[in-house]
mmCIF file of C-alpha atoms and ligand atoms in Angstrom:
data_model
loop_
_atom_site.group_PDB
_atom_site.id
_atom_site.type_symbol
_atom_site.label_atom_id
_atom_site.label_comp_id
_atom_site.label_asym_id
_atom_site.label_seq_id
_atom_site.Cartn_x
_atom_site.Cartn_y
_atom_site.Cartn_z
ATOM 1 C CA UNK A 144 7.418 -21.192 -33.154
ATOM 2 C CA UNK A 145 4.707 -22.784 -30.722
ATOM 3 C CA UNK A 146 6.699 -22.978 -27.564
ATOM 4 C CA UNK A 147 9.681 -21.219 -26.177
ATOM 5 C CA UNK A 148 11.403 -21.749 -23.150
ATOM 6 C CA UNK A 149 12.448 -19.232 -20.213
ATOM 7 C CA UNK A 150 14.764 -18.770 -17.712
ATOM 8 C CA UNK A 151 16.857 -16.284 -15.698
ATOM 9 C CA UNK A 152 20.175 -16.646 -14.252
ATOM 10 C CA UNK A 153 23.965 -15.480 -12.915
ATOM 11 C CA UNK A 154 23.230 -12.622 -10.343
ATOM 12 C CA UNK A 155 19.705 -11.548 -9.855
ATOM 13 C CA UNK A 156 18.399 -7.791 -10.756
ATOM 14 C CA UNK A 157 15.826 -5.485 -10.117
ATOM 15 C CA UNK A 158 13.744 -5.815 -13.484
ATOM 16 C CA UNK A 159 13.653 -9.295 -13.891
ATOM 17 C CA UNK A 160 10.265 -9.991 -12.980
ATOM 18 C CA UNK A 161 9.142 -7.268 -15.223
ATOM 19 C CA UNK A 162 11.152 -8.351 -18.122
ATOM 20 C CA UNK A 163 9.447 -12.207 -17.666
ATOM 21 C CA UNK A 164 6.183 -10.409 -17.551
ATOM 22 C CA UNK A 165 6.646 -9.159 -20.969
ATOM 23 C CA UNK A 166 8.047 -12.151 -22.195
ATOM 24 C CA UNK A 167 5.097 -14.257 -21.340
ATOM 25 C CA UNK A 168 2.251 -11.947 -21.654
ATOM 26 C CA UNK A 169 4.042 -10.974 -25.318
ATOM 27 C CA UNK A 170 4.503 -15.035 -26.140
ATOM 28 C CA UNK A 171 1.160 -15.335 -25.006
ATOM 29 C CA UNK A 172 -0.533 -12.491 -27.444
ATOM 30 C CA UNK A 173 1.302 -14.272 -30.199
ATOM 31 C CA UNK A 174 -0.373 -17.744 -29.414
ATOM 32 C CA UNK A 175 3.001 -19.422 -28.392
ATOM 33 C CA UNK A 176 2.994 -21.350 -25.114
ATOM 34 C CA UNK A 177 5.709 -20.568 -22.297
ATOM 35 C CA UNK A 178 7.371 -22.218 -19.822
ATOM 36 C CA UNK A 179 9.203 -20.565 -16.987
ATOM 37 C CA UNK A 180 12.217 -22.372 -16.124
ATOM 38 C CA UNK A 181 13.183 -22.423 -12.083
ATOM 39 C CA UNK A 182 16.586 -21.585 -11.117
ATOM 40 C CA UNK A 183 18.333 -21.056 -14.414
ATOM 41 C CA UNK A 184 20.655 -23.870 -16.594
ATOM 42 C CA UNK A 185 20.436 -26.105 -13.050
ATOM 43 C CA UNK A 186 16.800 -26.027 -13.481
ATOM 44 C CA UNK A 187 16.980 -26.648 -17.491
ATOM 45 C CA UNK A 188 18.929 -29.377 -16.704
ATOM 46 C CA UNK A 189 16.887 -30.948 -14.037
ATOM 47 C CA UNK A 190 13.605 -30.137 -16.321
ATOM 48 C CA UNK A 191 12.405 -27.957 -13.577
ATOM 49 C CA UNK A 192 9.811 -25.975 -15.166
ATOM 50 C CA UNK A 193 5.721 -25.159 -15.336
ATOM 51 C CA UNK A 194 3.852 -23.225 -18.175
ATOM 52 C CA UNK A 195 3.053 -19.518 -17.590
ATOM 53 C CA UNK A 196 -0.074 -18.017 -17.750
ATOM 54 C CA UNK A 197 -1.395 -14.528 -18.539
ATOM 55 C CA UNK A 198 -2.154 -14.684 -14.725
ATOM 56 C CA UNK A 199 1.202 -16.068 -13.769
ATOM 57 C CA UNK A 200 2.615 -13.002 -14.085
ATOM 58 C CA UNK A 201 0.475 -10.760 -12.217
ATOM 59 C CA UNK A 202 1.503 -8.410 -9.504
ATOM 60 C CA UNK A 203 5.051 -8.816 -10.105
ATOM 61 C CA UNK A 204 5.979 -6.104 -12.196
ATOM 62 C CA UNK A 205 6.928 -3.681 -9.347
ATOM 63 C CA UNK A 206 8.841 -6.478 -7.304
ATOM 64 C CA UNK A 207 12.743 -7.043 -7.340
ATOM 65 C CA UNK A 208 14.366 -10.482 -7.151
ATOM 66 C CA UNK A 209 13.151 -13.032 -9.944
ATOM 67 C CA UNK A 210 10.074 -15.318 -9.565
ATOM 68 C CA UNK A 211 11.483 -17.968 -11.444
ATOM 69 C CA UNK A 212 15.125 -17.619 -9.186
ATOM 70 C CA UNK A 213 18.411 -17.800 -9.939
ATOM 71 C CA UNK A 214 21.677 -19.862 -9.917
ATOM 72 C CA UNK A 215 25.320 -20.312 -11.153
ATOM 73 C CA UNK A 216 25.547 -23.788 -12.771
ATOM 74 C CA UNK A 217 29.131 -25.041 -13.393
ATOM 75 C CA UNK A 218 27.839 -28.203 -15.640
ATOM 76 C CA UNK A 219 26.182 -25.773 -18.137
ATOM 77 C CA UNK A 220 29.788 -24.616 -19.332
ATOM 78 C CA UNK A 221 30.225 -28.511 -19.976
ATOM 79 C CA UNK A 222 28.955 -30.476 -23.735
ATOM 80 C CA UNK A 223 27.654 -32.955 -21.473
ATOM 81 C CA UNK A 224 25.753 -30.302 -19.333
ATOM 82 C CA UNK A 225 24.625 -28.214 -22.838
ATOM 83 C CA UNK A 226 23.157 -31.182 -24.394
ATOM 84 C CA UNK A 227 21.621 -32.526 -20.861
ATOM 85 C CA UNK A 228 19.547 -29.246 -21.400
ATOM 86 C CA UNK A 229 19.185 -29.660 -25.497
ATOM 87 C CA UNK A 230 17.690 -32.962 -24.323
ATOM 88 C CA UNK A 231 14.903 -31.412 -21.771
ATOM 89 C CA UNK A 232 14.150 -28.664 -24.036
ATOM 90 C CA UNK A 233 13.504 -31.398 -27.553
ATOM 91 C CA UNK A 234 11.752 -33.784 -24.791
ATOM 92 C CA UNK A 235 9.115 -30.902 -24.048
ATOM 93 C CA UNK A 236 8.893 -29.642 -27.475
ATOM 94 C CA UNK A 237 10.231 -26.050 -26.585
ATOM 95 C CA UNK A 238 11.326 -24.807 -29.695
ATOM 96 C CA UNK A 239 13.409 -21.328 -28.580
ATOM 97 C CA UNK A 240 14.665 -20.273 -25.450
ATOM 98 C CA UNK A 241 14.983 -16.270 -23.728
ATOM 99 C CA UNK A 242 17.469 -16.422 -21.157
ATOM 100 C CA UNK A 243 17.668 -13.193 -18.696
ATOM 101 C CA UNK A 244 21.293 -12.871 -16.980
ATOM 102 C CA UNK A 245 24.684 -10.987 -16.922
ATOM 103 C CA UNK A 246 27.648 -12.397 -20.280
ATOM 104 C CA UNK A 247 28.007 -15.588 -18.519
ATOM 105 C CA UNK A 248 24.376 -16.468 -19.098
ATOM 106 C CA UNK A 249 24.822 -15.601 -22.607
ATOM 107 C CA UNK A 250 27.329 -17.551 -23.143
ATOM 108 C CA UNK A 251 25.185 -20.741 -22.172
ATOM 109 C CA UNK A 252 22.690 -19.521 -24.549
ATOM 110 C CA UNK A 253 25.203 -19.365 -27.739
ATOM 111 C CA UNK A 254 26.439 -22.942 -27.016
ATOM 112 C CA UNK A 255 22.820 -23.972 -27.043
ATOM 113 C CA UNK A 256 22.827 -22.637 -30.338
ATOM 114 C CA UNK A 257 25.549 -22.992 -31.958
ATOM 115 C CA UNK A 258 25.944 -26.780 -30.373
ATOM 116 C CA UNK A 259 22.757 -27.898 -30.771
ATOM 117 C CA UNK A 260 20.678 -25.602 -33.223
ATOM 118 C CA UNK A 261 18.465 -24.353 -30.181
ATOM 119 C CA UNK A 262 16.941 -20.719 -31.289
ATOM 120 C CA UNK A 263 18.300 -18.390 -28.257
ATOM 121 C CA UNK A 264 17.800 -14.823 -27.093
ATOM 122 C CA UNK A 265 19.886 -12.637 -23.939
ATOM 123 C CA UNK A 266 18.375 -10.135 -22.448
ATOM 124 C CA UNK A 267 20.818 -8.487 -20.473
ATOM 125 C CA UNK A 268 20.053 -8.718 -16.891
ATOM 126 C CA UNK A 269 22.909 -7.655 -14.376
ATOM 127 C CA UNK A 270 22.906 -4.484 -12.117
ATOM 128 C CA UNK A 271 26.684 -4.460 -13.071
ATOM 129 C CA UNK A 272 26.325 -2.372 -16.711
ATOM 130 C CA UNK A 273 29.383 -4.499 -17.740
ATOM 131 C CA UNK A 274 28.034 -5.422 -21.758
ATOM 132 C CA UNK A 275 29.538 -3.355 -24.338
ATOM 133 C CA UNK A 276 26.809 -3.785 -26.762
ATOM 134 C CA UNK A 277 24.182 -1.952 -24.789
ATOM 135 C CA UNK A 278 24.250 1.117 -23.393
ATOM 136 C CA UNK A 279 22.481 -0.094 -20.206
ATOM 137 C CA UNK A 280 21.415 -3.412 -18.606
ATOM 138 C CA UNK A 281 18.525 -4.786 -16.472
ATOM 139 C CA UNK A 282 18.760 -3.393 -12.941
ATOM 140 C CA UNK A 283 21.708 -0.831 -13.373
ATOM 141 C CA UNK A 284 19.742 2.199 -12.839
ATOM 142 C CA UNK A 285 17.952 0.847 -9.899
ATOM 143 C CA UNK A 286 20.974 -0.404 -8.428
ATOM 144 C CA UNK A 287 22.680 3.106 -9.023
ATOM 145 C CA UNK A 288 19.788 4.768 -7.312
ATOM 146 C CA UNK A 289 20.120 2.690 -4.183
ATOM 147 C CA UNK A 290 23.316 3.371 -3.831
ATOM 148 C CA UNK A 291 22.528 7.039 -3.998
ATOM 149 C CA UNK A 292 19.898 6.901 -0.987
ATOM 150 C CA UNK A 293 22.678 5.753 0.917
ATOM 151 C CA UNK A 294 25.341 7.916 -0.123
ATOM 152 C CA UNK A 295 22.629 10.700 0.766
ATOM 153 C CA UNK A 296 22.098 9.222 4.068
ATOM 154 C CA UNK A 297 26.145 9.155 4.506
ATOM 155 C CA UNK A 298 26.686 12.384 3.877
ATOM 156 C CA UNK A 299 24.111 13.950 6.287
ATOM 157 C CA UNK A 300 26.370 11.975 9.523
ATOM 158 C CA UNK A 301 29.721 12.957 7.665
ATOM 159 C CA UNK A 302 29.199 16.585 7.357
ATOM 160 C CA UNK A 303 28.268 16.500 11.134
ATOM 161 C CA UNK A 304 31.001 15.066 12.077
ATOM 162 C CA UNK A 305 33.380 16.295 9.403
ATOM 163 C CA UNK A 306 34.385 12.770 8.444
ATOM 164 C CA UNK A 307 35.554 11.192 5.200
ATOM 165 C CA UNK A 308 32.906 8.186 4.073
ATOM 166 C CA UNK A 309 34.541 5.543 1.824
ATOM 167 C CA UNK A 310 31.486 3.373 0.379
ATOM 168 C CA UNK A 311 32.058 0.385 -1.875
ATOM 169 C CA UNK A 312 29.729 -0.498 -4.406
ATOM 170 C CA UNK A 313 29.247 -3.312 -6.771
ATOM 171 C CA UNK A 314 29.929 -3.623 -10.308
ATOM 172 C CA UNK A 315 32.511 -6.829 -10.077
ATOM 173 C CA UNK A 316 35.228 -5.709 -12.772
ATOM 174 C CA UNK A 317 33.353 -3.291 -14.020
ATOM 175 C CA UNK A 318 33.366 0.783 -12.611
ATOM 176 C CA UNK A 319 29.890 1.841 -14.115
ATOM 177 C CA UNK A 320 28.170 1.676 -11.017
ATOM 178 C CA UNK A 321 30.865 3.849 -9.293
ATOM 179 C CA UNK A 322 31.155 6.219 -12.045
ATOM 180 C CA UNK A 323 27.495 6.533 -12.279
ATOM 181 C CA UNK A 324 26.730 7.033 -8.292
ATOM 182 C CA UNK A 325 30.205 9.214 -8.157
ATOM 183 C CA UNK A 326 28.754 11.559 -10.298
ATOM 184 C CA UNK A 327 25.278 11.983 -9.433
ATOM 185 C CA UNK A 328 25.795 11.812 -5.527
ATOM 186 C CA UNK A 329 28.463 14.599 -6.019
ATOM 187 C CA UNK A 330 30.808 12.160 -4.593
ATOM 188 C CA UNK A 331 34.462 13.931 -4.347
ATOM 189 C CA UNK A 332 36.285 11.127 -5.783
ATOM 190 C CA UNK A 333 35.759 7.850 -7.198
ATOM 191 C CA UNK A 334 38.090 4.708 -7.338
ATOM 192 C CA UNK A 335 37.443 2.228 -9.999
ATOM 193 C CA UNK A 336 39.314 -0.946 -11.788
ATOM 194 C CA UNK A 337 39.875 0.778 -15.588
ATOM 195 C CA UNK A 338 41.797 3.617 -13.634
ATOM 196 C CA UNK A 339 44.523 3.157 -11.173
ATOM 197 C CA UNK A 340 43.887 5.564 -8.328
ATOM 198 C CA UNK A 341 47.066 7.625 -6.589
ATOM 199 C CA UNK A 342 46.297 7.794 -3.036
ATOM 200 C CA UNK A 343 48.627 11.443 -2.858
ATOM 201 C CA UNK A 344 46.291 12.980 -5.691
ATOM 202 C CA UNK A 345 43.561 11.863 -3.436
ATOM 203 C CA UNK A 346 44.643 13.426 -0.079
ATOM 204 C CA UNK A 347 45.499 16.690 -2.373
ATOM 205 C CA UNK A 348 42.066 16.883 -3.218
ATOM 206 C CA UNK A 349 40.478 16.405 -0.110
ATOM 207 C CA UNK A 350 42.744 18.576 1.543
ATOM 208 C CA UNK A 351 41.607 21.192 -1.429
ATOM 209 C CA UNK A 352 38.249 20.355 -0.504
ATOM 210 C CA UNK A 353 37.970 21.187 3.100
ATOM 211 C CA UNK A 354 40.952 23.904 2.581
ATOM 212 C CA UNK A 355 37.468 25.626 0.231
ATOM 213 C CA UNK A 356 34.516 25.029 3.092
ATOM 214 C CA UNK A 357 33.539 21.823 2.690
ATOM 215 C CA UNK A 358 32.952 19.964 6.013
ATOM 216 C CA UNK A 359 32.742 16.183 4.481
ATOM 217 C CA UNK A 360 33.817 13.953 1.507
ATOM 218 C CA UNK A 361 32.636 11.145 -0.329
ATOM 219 C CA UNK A 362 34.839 8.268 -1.806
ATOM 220 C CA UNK A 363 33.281 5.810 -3.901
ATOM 221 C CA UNK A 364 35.610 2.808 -4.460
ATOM 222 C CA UNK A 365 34.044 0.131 -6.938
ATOM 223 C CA UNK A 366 34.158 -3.735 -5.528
ATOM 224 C CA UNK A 367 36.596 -4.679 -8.167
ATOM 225 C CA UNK A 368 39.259 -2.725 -6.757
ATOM 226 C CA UNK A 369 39.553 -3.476 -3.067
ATOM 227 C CA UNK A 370 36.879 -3.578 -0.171
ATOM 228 C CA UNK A 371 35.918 0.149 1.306
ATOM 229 C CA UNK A 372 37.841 -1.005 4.708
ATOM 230 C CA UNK A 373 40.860 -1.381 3.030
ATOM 231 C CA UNK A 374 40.660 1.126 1.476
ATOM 232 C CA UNK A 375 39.647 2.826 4.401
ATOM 233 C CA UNK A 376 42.436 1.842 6.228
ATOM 234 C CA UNK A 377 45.208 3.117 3.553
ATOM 235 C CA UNK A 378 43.827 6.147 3.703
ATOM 236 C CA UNK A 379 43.487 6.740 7.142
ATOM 237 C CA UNK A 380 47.312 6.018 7.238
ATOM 238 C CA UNK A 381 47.934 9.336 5.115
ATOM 239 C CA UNK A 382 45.107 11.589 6.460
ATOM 240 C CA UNK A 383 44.607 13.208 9.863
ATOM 241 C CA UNK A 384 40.653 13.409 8.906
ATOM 242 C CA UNK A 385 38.646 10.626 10.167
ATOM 243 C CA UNK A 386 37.792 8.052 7.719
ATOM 244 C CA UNK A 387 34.787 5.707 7.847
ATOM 245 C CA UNK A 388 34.176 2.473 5.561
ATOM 246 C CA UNK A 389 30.662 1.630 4.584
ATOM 247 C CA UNK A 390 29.871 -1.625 2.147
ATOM 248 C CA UNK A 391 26.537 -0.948 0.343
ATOM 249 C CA UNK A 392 26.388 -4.733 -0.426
ATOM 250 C CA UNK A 393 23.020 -6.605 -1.179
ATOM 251 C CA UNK A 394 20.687 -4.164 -1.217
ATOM 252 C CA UNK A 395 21.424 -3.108 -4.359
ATOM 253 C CA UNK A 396 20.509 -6.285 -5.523
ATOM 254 C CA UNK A 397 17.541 -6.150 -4.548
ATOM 255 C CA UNK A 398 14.084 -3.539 -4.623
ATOM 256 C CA UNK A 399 11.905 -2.506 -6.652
ATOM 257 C CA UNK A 400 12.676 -1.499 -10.061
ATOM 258 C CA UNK A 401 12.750 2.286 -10.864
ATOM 259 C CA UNK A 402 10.717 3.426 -14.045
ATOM 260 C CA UNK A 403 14.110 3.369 -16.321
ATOM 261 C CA UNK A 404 14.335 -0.470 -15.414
ATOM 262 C CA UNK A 405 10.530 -1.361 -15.777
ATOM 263 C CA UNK A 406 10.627 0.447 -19.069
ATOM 264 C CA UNK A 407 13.767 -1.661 -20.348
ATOM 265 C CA UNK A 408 11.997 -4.376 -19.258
ATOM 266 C CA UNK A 409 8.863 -4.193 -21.041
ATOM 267 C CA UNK A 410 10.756 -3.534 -23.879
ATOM 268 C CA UNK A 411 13.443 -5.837 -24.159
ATOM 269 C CA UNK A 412 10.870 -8.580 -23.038
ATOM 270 C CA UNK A 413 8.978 -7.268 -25.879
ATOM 271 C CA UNK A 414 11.793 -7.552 -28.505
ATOM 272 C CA UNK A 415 13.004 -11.032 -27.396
ATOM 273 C CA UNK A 416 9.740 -12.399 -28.349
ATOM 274 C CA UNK A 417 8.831 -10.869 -31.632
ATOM 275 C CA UNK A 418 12.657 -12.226 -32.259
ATOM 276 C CA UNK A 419 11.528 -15.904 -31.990
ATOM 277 C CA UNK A 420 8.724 -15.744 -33.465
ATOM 278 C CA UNK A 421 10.127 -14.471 -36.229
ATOM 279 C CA UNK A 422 12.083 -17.141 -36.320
ATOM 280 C CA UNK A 423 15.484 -15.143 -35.103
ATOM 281 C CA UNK A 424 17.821 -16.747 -32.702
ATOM 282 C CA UNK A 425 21.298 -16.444 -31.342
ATOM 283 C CA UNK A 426 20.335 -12.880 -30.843
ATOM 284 C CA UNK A 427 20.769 -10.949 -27.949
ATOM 285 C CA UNK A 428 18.347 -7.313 -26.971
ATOM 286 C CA UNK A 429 19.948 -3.707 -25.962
ATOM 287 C CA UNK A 430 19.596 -0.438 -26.247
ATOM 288 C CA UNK A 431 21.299 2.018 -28.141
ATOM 289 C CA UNK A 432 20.880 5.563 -28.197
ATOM 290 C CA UNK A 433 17.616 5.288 -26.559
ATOM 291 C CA UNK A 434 16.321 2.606 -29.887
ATOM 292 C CA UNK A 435 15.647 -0.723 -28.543
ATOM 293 C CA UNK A 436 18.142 -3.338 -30.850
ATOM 294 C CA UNK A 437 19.361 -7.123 -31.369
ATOM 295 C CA UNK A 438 22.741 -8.019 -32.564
ATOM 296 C CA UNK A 439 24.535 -11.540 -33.220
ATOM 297 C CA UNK A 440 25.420 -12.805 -29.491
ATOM 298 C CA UNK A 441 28.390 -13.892 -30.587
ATOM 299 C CA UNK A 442 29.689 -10.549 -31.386
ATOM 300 C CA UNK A 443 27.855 -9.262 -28.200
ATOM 301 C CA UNK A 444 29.874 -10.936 -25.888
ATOM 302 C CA UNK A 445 33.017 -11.153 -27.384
ATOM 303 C CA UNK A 446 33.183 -7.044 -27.592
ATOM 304 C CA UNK A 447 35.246 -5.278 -24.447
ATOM 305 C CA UNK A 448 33.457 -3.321 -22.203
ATOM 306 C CA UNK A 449 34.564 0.681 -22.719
ATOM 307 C CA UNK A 450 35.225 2.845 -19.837
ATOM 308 C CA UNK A 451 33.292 6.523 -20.146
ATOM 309 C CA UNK A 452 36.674 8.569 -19.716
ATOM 310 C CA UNK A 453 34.772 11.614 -20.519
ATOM 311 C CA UNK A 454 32.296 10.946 -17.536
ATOM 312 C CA UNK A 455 35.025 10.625 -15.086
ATOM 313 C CA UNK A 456 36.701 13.669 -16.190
ATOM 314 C CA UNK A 457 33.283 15.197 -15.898
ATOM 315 C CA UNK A 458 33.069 14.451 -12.076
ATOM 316 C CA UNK A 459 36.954 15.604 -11.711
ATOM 317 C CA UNK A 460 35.520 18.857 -12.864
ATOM 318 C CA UNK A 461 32.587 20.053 -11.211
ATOM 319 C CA UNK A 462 32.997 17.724 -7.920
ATOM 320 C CA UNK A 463 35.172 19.397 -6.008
HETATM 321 P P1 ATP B 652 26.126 -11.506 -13.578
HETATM 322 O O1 ATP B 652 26.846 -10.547 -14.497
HETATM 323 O O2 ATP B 652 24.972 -10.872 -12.907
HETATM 324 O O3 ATP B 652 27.017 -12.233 -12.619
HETATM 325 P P2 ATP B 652 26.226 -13.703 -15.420
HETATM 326 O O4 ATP B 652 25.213 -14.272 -16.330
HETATM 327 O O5 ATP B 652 27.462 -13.127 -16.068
HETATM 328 O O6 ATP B 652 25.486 -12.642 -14.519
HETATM 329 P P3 ATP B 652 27.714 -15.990 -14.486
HETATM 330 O O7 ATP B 652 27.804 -16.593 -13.135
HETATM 331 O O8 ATP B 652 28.954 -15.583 -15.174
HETATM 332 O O9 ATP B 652 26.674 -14.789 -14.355
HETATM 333 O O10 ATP B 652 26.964 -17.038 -15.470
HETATM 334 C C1 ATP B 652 25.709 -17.582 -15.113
HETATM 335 C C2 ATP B 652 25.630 -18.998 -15.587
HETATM 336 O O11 ATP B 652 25.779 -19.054 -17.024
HETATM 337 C C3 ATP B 652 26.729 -19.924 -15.078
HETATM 338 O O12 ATP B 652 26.467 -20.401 -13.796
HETATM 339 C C4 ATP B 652 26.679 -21.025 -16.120
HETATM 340 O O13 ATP B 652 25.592 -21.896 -15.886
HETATM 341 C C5 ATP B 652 26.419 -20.263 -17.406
HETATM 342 N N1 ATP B 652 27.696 -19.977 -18.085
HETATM 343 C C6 ATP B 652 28.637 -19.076 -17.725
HETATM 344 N N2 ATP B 652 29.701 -19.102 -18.562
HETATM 345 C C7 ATP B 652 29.435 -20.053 -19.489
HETATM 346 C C8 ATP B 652 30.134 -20.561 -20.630
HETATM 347 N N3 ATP B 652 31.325 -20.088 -20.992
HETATM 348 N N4 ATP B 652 29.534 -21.549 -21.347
HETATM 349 C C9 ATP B 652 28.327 -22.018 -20.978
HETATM 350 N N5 ATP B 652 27.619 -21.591 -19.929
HETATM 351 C C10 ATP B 652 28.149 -20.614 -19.178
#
């Protein structure tokens, strides 16, 4: 393979730019020519693209967003719109495409392939953790660590004034970001779509909380479930302790990668590569008990995200 294509789409996430670092600069070790697509399928489709140079890539490594932006593109998830973007890629001789985004992303990249014989490769870029397949995506751990500086920040003004902070995070259907900043913030409780909370159990352990010498509590509620004011506000309606709502939002979007991230990156930019050039497509990158793999995307995205039960019982136990 001479030339491959790439492109990044669906939500952006911290790690991007260093996973189309390693992409190119890999691409580029191997002799193969790369062009960075702008704006994901919109900008396949509209042939939006320039080649990438060892130099192209510099100084982005340690920056959040994507340099090649993102979009949602509703005409990708049409034939018409697939083989619009078969056409580009035949028309500029780009023989195999790595496509950085969230399941949706992926599953424009297995209708290239399995439509229209295109060589594809996901590498799983969404803050949300929501892929079964790998134990962690793109921009999850930074994402999780953000939320943390804030949850730190919230509990310094809570315990002053002995106040109850609800904080929503992101995560869309999935809890992982919730679970994961519950447990490491020593959040008190968290609320998340795979479990259905009970607001009594929750007032009973607060109540236990404060009844023990705490001054504060911390209730993370995941996106997916309901917004932290409304949650907020059902709570205060069953609770004599004040309640404040804070919505993380954005900014854990954005930032620069942590060393977890920058690491996946290199890696599964790494992998994607060697992948087409060894003449592999319809693959998609992970990791797996710390070993960097590649499994059928097919099978990726059609497996159901599992909930870590044992992690939330974990953070039942020892936050208290
Ligand atoms: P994130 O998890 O961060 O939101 P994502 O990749 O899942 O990322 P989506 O908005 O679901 O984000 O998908 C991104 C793009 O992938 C869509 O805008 C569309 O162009 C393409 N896409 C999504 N679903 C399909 C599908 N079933 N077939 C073809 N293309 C699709």
């Amino acid at each position: 393979m001479k030339r491959i294509g790439l492109l990044t789409s669906g939500g952006d996430a911290p790690g991007m730019n260093a996973a189309i670092r390693a992409v190119v600069r890999t691409a580029i070790y191997f002799g193969m020519e790369v062009f960075g697509i702008e704006r994901g399928y919109a900008g396949l489709i509209d042939g939006k693209m320039t080649q990438m140079e060892m130099r192209s890539v510099s100084d982005i490594v340690q920056r959040g967003g994507t340099m090649l932006r993102t979009a949602r593109c509703s005409e990708m998830q049409t034939l018409e719109g697939q083989k619009k973007a078969a056409d580009v890629l035949a028309a500029q001789g780009i023989e195999g495409l790595v496509v950085i985004g969230g399941d949706g992303s992926f599953r424009g990249a297995k209708d290239l392939t399995e439509n229209f014989g295109i060589p594809t490769v996901g590498i799983p870029g969404t803050i949300d953790n929501d892929l079964q397949y790998t134990d962690y995506t793109l921009g999850f751990d930074t994402a999780v660590n953000t939320c943390l500086e804030a949850i730190n920040k919230l509990r310094d003004t809570m315990n002053s004034h002995e106040r109850i902070s609800v904080v929503e995070v992101m995560g869309r259907h999935c809890g992982d970001i919730a679970l994961y900043a519950g447990i490491t913030s020593g959040a008190e409780i968290i609320v998340v779509p795979e479990i259905k909370y009970d607001m009594d159990d929750i007032v009973k352990r607060i109540d236990r909380s404060r009844a023990s010498g705490k001054h504060s509590n911390i209730i993370v509620v995941a996106e997916g479930v309901m917004s932290a004011d409304d949650f907020a506000k059902e709570l205060q309606a069953v609770t004599t302790h004040s309640v404040r709502s804070t919505n993380i939002g954005h900014i854990q979007r954005g930032g620069s990668p942590s060393m977890a991230d920058r690491m996946l990156a290199a890696q599964f930019g790494n992998k994607a590569v060697r992948l087409l050039k060894d003449g592999k497509g319809n693959r998609v990158v992970g990791i797996r008990k710390n070993s960097i793999i590649d499994m059928d995307i097919f099978e990726a995205v059609s497996m159901k995200k599992q909930f870590n039960y044992e992690l939330y019982e974990t953070l039942q136990m020892i936050s208290m």
